[in-house]
Coordinates of N, CA and C in Angstrom, one line a residue:
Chain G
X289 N 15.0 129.0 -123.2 CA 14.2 129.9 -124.1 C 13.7 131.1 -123.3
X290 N 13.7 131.8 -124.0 CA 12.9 133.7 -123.6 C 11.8 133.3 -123.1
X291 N 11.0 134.2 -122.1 CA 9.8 134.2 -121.6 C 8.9 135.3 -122.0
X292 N 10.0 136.4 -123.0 CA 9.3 137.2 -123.3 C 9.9 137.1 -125.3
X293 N 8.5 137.5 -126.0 CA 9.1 136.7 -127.4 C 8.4 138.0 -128.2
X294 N 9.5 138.0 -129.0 CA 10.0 139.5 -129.7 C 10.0 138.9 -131.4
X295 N 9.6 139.8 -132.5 CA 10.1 139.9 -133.8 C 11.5 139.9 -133.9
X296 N 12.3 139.1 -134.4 CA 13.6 139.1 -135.0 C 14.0 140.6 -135.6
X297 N 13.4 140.7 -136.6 CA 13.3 141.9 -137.4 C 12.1 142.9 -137.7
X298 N 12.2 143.8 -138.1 CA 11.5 144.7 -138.5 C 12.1 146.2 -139.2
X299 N 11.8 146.5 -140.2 CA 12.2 147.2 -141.0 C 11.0 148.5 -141.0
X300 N 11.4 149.9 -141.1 CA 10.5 151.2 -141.4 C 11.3 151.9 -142.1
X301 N 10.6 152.3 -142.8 CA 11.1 153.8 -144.1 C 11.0 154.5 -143.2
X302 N 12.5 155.6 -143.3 CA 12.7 156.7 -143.0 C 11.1 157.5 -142.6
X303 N 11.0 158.3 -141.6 CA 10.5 159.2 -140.9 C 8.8 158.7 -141.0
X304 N 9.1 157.2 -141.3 CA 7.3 156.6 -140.8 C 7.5 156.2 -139.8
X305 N 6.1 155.2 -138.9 CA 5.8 154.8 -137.4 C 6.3 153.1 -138.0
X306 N 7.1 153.1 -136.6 CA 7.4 151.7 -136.1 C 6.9 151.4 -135.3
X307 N 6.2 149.9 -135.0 CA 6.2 149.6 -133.6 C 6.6 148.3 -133.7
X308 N 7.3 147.7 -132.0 CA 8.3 146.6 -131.8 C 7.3 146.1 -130.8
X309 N 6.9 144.8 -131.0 CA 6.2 144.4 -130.0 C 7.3 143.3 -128.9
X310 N 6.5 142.6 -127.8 CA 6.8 142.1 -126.9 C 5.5 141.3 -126.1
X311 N 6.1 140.1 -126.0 CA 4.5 139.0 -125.8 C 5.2 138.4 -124.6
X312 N 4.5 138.4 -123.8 CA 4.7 136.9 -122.7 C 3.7 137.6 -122.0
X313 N 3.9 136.3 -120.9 CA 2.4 136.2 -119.6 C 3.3 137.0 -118.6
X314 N 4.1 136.7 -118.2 CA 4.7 138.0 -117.3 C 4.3 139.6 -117.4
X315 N 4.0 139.9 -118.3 CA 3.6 141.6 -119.2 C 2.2 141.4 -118.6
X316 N 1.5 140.8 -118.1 CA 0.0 141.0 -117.5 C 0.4 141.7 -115.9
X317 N 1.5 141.4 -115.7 CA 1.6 141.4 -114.2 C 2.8 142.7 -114.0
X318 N 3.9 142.4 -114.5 CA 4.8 143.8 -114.6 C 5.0 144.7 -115.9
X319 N 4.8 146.0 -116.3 CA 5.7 146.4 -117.0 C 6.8 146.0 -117.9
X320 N 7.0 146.5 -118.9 CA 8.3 146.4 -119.8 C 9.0 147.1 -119.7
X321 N 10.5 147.2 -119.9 CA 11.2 148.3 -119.8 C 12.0 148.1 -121.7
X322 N 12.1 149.2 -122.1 CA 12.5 148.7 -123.6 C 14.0 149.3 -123.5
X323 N 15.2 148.5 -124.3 CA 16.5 148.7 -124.5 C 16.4 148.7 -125.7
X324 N 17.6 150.4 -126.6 CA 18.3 150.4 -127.7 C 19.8 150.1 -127.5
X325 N 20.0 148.7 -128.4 CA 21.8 148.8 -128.2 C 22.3 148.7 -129.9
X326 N 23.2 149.8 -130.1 CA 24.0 149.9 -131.0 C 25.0 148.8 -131.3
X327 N 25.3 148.2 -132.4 CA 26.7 147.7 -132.6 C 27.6 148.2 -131.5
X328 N 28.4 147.4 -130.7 CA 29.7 147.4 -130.3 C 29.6 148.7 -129.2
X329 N 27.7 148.6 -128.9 CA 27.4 149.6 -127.4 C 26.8 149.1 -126.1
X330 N 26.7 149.0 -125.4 CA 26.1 148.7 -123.8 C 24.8 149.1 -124.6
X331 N 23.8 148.1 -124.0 CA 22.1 149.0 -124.0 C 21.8 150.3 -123.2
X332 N 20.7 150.8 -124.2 CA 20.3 152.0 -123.4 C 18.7 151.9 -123.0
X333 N 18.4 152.3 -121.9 CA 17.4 152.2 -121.4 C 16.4 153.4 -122.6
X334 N 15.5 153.1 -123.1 CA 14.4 154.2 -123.9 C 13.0 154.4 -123.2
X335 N 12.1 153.2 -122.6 CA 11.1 153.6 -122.2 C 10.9 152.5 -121.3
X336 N 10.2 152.9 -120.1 CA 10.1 152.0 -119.4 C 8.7 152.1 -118.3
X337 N 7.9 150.9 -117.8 CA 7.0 151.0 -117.3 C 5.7 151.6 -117.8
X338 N 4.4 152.4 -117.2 CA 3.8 152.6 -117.7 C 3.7 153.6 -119.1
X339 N 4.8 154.9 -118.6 CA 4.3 155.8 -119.6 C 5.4 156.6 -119.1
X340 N 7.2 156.1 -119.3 CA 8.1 156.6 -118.9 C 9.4 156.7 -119.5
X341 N 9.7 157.9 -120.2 CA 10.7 157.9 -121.4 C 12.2 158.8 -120.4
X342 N 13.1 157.8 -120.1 CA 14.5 158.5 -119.7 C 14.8 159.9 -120.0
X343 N 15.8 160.8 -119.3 CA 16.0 162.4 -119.5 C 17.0 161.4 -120.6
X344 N 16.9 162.7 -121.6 CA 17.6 162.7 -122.9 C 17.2 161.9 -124.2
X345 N 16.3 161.0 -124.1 CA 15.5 160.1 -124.7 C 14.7 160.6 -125.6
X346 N 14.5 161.0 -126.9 CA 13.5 161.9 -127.9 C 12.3 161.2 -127.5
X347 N 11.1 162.3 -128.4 CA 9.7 161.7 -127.5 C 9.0 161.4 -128.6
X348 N 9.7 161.1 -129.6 CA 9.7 160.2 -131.1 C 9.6 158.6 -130.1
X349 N 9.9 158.3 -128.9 CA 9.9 156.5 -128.5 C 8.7 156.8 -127.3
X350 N 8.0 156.0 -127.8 CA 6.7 155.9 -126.5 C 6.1 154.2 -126.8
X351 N 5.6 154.3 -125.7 CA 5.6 152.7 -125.2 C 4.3 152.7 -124.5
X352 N 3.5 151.1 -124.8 CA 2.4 151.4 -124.8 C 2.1 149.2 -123.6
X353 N 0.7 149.3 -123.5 CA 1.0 148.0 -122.8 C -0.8 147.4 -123.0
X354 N -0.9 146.1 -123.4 CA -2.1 145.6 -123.1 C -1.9 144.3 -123.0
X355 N -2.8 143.9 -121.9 CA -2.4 142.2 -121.9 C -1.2 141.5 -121.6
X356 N -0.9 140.5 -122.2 CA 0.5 140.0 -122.5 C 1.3 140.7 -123.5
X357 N 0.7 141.8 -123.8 CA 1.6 142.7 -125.0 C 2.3 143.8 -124.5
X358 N 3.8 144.1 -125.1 CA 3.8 145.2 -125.0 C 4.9 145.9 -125.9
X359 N 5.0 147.5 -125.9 CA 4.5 147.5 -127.9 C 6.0 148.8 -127.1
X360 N 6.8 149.1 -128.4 CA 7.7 150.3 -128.6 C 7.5 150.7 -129.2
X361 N 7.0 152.3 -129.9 CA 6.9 152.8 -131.2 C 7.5 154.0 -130.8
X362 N 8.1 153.5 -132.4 CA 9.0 155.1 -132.7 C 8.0 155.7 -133.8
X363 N 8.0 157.0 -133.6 CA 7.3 157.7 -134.5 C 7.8 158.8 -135.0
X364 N 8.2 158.3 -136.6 CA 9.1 159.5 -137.4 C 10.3 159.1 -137.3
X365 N 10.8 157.6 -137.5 CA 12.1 156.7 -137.3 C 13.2 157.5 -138.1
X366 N 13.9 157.6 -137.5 CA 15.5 158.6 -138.1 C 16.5 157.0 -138.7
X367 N 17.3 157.5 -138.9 CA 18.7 157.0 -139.9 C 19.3 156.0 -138.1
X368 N 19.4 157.3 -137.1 CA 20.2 156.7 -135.9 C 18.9 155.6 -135.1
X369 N 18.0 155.6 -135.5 CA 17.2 154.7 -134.3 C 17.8 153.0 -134.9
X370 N 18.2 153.0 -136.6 CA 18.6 151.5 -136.4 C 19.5 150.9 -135.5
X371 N 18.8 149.8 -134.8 CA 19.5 149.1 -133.8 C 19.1 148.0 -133.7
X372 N 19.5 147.1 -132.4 CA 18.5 146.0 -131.7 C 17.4 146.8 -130.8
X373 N 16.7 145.8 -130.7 CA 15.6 146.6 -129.5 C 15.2 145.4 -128.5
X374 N 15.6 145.7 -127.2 CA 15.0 144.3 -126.4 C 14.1 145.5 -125.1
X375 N 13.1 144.1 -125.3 CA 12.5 144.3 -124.5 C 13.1 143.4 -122.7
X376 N 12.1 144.0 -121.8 CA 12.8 142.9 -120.1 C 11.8 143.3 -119.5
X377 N 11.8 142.3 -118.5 CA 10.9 142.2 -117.2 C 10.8 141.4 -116.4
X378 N 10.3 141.7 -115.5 CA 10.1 140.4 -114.1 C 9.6 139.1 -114.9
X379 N 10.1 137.8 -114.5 CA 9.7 136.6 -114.9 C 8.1 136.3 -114.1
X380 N 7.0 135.2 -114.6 CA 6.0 135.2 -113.7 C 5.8 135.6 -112.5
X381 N 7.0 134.3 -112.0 CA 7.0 134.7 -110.4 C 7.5 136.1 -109.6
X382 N 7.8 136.8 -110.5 CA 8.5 138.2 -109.6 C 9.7 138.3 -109.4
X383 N 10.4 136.8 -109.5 CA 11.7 136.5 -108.6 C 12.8 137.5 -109.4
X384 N 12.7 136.8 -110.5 CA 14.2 137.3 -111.7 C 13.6 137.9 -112.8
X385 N 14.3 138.5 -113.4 CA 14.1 139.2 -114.7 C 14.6 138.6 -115.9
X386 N 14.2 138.8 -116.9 CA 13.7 138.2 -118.3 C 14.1 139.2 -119.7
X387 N 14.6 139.0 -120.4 CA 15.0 140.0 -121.9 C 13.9 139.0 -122.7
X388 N 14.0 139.9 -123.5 CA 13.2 139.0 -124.8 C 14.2 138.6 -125.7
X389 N 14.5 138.2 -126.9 CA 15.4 137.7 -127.8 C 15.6 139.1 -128.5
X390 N 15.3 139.8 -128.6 CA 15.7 141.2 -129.3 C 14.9 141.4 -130.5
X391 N 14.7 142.3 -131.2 CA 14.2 143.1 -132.6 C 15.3 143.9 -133.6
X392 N 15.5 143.4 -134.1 CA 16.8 144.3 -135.1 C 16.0 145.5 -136.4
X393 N 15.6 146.3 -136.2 CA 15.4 147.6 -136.5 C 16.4 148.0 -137.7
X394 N 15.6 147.9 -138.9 CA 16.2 148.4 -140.1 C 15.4 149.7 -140.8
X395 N 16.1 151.2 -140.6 CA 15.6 152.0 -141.2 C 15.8 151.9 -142.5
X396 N 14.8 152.3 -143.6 CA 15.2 152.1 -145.0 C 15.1 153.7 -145.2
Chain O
X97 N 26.3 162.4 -112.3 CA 26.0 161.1 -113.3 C 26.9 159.8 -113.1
X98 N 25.7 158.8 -112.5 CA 26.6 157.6 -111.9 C 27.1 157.0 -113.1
X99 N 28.2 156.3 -113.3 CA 29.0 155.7 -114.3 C 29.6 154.1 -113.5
X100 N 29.4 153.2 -114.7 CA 29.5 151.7 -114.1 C 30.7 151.4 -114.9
X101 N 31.7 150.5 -114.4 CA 33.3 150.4 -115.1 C 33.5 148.9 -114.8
X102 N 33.1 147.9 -115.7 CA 34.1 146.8 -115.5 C 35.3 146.4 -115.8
X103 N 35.8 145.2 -114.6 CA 36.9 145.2 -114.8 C 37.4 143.7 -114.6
X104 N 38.7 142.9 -114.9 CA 38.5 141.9 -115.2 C 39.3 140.8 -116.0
X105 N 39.6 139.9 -116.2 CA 40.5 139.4 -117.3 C 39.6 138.9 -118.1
X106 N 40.3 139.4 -119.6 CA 39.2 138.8 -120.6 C 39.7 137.3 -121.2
X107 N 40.4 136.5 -120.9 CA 40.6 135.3 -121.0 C 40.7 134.1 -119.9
X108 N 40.0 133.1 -119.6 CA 39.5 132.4 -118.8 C 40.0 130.7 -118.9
X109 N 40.6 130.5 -118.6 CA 40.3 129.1 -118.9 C 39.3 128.0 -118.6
X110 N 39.2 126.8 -119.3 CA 37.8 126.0 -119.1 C 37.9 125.3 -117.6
X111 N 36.9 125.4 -117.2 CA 36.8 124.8 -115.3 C 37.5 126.0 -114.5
X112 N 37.5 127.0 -114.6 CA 38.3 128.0 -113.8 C 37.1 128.7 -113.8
X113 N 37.4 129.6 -112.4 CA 36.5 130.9 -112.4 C 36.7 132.2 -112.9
X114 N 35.6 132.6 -113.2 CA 35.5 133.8 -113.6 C 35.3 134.6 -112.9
X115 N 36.0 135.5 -112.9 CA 35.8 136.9 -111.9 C 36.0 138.4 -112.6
X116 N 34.8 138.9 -112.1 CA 35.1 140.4 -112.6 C 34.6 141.5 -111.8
X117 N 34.8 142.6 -111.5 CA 34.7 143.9 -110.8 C 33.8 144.7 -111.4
X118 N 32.9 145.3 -110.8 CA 32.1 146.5 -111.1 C 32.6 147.8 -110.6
X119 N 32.9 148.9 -110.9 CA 33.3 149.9 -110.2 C 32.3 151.4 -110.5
X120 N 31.5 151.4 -109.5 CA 31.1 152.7 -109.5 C 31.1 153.9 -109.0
X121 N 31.1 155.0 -110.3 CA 31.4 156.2 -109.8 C 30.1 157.5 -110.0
X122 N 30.4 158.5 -109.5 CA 29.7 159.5 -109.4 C 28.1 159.5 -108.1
X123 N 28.3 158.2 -107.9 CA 27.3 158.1 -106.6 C 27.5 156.7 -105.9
X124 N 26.6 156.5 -105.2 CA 26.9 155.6 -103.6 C 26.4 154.5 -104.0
X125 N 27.3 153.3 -103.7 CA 26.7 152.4 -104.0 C 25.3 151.6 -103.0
X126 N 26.0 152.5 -101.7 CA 24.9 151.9 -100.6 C 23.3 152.9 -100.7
X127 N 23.1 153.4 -101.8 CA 21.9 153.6 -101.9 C 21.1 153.0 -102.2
X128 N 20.0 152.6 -100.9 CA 19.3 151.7 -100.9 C 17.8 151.7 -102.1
X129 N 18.2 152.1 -102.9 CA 17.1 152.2 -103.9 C 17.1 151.3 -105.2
X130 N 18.5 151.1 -104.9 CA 18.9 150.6 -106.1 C 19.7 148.9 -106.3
X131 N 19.6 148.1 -106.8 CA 20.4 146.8 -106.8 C 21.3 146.5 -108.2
X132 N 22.4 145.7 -107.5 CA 23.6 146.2 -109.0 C 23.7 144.9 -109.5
X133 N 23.5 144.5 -110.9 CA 23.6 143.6 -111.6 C 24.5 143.2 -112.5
X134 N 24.3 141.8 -113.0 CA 25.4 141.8 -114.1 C 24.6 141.1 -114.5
X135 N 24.8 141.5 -116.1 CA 23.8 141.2 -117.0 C 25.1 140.8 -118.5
X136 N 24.6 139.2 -119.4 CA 25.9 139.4 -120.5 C 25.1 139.0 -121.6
X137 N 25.9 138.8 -122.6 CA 25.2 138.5 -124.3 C 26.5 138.0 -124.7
X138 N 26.0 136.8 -125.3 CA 26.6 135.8 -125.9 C 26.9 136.0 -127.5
X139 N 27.9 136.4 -128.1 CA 28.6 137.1 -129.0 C 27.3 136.4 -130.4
X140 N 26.5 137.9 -130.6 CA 25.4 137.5 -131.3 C 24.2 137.9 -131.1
X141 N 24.3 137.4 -129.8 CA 22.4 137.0 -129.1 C 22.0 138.0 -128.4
X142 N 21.3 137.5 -127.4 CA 20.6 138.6 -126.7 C 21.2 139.0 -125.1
X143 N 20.3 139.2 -124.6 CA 20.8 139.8 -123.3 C 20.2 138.8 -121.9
X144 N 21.1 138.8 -121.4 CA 20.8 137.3 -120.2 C 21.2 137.7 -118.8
X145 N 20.2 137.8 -117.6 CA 20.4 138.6 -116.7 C 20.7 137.3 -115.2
X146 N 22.0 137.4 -115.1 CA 22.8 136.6 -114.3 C 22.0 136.7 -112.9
X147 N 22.1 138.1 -112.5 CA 21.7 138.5 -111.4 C 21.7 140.0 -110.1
X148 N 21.7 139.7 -109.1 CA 21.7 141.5 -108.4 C 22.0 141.2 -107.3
X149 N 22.8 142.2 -106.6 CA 23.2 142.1 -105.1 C 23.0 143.6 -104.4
X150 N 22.5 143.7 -103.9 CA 21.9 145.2 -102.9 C 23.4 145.3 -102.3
X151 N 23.3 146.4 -101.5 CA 24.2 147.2 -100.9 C 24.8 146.5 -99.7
X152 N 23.6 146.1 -99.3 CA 24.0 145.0 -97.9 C 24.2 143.6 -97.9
X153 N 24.1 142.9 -99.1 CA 24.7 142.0 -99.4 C 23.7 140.7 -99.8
X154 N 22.4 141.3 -99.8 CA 21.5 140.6 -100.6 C 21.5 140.2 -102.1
X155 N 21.4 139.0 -102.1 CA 21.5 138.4 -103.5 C 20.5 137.7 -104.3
X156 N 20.3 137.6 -105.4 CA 19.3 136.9 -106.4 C 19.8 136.7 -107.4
X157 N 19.7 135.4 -107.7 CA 20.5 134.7 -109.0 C 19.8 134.4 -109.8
X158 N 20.1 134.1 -111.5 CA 18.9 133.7 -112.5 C 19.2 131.9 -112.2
X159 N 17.9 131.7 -111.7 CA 18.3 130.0 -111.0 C 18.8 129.0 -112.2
X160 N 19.3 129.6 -113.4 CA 19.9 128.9 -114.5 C 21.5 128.8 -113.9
X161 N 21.9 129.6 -113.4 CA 23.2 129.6 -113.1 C 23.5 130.0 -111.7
X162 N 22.5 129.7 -111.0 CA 22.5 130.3 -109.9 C 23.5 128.9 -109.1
X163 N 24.1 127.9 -109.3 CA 24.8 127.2 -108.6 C 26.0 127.3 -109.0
X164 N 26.3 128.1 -110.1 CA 28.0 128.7 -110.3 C 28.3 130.0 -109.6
X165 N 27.5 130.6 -109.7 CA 27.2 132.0 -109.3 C 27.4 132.6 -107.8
X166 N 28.2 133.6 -107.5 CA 28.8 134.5 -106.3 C 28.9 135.6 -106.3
X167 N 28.3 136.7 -106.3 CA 27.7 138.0 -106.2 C 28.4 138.6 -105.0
X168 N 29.7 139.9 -104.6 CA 29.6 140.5 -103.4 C 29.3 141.6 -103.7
X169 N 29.7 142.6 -102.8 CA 29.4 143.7 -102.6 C 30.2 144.2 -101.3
X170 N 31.3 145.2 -101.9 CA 32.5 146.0 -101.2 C 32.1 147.5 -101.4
X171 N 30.9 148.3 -100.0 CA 30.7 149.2 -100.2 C 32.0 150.8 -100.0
X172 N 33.3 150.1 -99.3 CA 34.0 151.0 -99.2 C 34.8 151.8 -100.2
X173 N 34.6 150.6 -101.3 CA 35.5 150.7 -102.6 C 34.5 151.3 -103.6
X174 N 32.9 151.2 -103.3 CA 31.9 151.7 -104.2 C 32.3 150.4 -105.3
X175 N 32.2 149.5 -105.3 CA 32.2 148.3 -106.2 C 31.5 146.9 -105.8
X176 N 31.1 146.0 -107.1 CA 30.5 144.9 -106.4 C 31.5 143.5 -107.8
X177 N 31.3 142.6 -107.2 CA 31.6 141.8 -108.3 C 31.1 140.6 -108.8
X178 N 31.5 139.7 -109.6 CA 30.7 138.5 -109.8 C 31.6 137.3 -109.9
X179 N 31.7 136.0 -109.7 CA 32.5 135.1 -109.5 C 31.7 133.9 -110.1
X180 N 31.9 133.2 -111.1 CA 31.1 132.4 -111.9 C 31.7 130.9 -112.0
X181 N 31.6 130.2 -111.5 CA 32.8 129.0 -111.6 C 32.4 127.7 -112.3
X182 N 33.6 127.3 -112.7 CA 33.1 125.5 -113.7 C 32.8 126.5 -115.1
X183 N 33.7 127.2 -115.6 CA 33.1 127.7 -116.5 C 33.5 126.7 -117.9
X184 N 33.1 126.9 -118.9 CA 33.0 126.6 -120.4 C 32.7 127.7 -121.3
X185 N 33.2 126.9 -122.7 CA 33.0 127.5 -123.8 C 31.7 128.1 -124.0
X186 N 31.0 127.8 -123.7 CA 29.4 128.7 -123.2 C 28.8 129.9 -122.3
X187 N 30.2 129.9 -122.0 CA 30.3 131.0 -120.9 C 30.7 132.3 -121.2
X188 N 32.0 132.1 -122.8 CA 32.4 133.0 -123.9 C 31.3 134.3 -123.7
X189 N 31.3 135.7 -123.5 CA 29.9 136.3 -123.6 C 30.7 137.4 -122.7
X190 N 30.0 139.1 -123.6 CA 30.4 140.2 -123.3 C 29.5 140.5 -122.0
X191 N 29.9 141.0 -121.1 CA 29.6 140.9 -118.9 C 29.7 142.2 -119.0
X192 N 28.2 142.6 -118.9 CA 27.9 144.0 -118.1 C 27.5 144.3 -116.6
X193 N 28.4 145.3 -116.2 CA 27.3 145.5 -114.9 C 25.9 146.7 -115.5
X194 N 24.9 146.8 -114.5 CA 24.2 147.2 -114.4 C 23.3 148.0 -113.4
X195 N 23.1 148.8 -113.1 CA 22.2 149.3 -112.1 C 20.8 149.1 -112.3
X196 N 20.0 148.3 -111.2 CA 18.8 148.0 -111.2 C 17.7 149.1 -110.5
X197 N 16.4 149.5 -111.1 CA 15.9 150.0 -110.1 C 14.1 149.3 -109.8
X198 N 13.7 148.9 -108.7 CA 11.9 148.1 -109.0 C 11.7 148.6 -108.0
X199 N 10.1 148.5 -108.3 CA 9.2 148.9 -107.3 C 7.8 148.9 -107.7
X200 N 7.0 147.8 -106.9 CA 5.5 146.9 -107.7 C 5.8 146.8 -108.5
X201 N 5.3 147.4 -110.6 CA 5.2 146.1 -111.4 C 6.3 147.0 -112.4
X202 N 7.1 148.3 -111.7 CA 8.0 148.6 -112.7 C 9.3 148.3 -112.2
X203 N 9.7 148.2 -113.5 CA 11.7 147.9 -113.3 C 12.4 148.7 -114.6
X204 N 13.3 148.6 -114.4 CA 14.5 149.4 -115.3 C 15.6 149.1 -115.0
X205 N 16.6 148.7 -116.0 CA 18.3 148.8 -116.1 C 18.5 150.3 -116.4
X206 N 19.0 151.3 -115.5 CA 19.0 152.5 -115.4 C 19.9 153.3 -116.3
X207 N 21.4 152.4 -116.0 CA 22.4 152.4 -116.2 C 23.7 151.4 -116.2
X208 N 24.4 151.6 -117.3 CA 25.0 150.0 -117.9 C 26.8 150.7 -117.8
X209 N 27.4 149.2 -117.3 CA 29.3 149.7 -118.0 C 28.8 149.2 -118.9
X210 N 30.5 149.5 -119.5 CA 30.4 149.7 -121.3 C 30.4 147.9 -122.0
X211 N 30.5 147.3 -120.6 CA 30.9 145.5 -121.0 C 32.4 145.3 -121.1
X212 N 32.7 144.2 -120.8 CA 33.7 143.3 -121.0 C 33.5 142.0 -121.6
X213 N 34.3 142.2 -122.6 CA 34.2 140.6 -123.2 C 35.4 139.6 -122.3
X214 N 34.7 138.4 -122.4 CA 35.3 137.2 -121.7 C 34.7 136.2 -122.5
X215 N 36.6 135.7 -122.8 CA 36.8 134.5 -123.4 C 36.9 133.5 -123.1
X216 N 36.3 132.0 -122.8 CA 36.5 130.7 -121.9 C 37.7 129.8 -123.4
X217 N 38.6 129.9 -122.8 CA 39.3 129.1 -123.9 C 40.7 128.6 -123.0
X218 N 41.8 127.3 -123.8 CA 42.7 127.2 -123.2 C 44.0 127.7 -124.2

């Protein structure tokens, strides 16, 4: 089982705010890094660590952290952001790294 | 712009190993900043992080599979690869490599091949 535990789904109307959360005890200690993967695409890295959005990456995705939480929001969700969304990170110990089960992102 | 390329047979049989190739291009694999992983998803699910091997041949496995699991690293070729053995129908699942980057409490998969699916079947 995941160490880090994610919403299945989540659904946002066209050009409102989404946010994808991400829960485990690991997230006190490291950062998140958030992945979008399309149907039948490799993931793509969108935001990652404290307050850090990839070159090419719209600034519609920002990422936020408290606690054992930690949160993706798109703001102003387009037609292209539906996807999965996983979140990852160091397991407790530091050793290995960890995905969450993913978020399936339905724009309406 | 580094680019990751696996490679590989996509059909496996059951108890045989798995083997597949990472090939990267547009920069060095021996740059020590970085650790190269393989990461797969089981036709469906999510994403499951096998493990990483540095440039110099340091390794770390997800201790789930870390007793099938063989990670090298051939810096002349700019490639690394992965060797998975005793495999099963559980094993079926599309194999990315990955570029790792950490440092204190941040990390990032930077950069991904496009995957290879691998079939465990006879």
């Amino acid at each position: 089982s995941s160490e880090l535990t994610q919403d299945p789904a989540v659904s946002v109307v066209l050009g409102q705010t989404v946010r994808i959360t991400c829960q485990g005890h690991s997230l006190r200690s490291y950062y998140a890094g958030w992945y979008q993967q399309k149907p039948g695409q490799a993931p793509v890295l969108v935001f990652y660590g404290k307050n850090n959005r990839p070159s090419g990456i719209p600034d519609r995705f920002s990422g936020s952290n408290s606690g054992k939480t930690a949160s993706l929001t798109i703001t102003g969700a387009q037609a292209e952001d539906e996807a999965d969304y996983y979140c990852n990170s160091r397991d407790n110990s530091g050793s290995f790294w960890v995905f969450g089960g993913g978020t399936k992102l339905t724009v309406l | 712009q580094v680019q990751l390329q696996e490679s590989g047979p996509g059909l496996v049989k059951p108890s045989q190993t798995l083997s597949l190739t990472c090939t990267v291009s547009g920069g060095s694999i021996s740059s020590g900043v970085y650790y190269w992983s393989w990461i797969r998803q089981h036709p469906g699910k999510g994403l499951e992080w096998i493990g990483y091997i540095s440039y110099s041949g340091s390794t770390y496995y997800n201790p789930s599979l870390e007793s099938r699991v063989v990670m090298s690293v051939d810096t002349s070729k700019n490639q690394f690869s992965l060797k998975l053995s005793s495999v099963t129908a559980a094993d079926t699942a599309v194999y990315y490599c990955a570029r790792l980057e950490y440092s204190g409490y941040d990390s990032k998969f930077d950069c991904w091949g496009q995957g290879t699916l691998v079939t465990v079947s006879s």
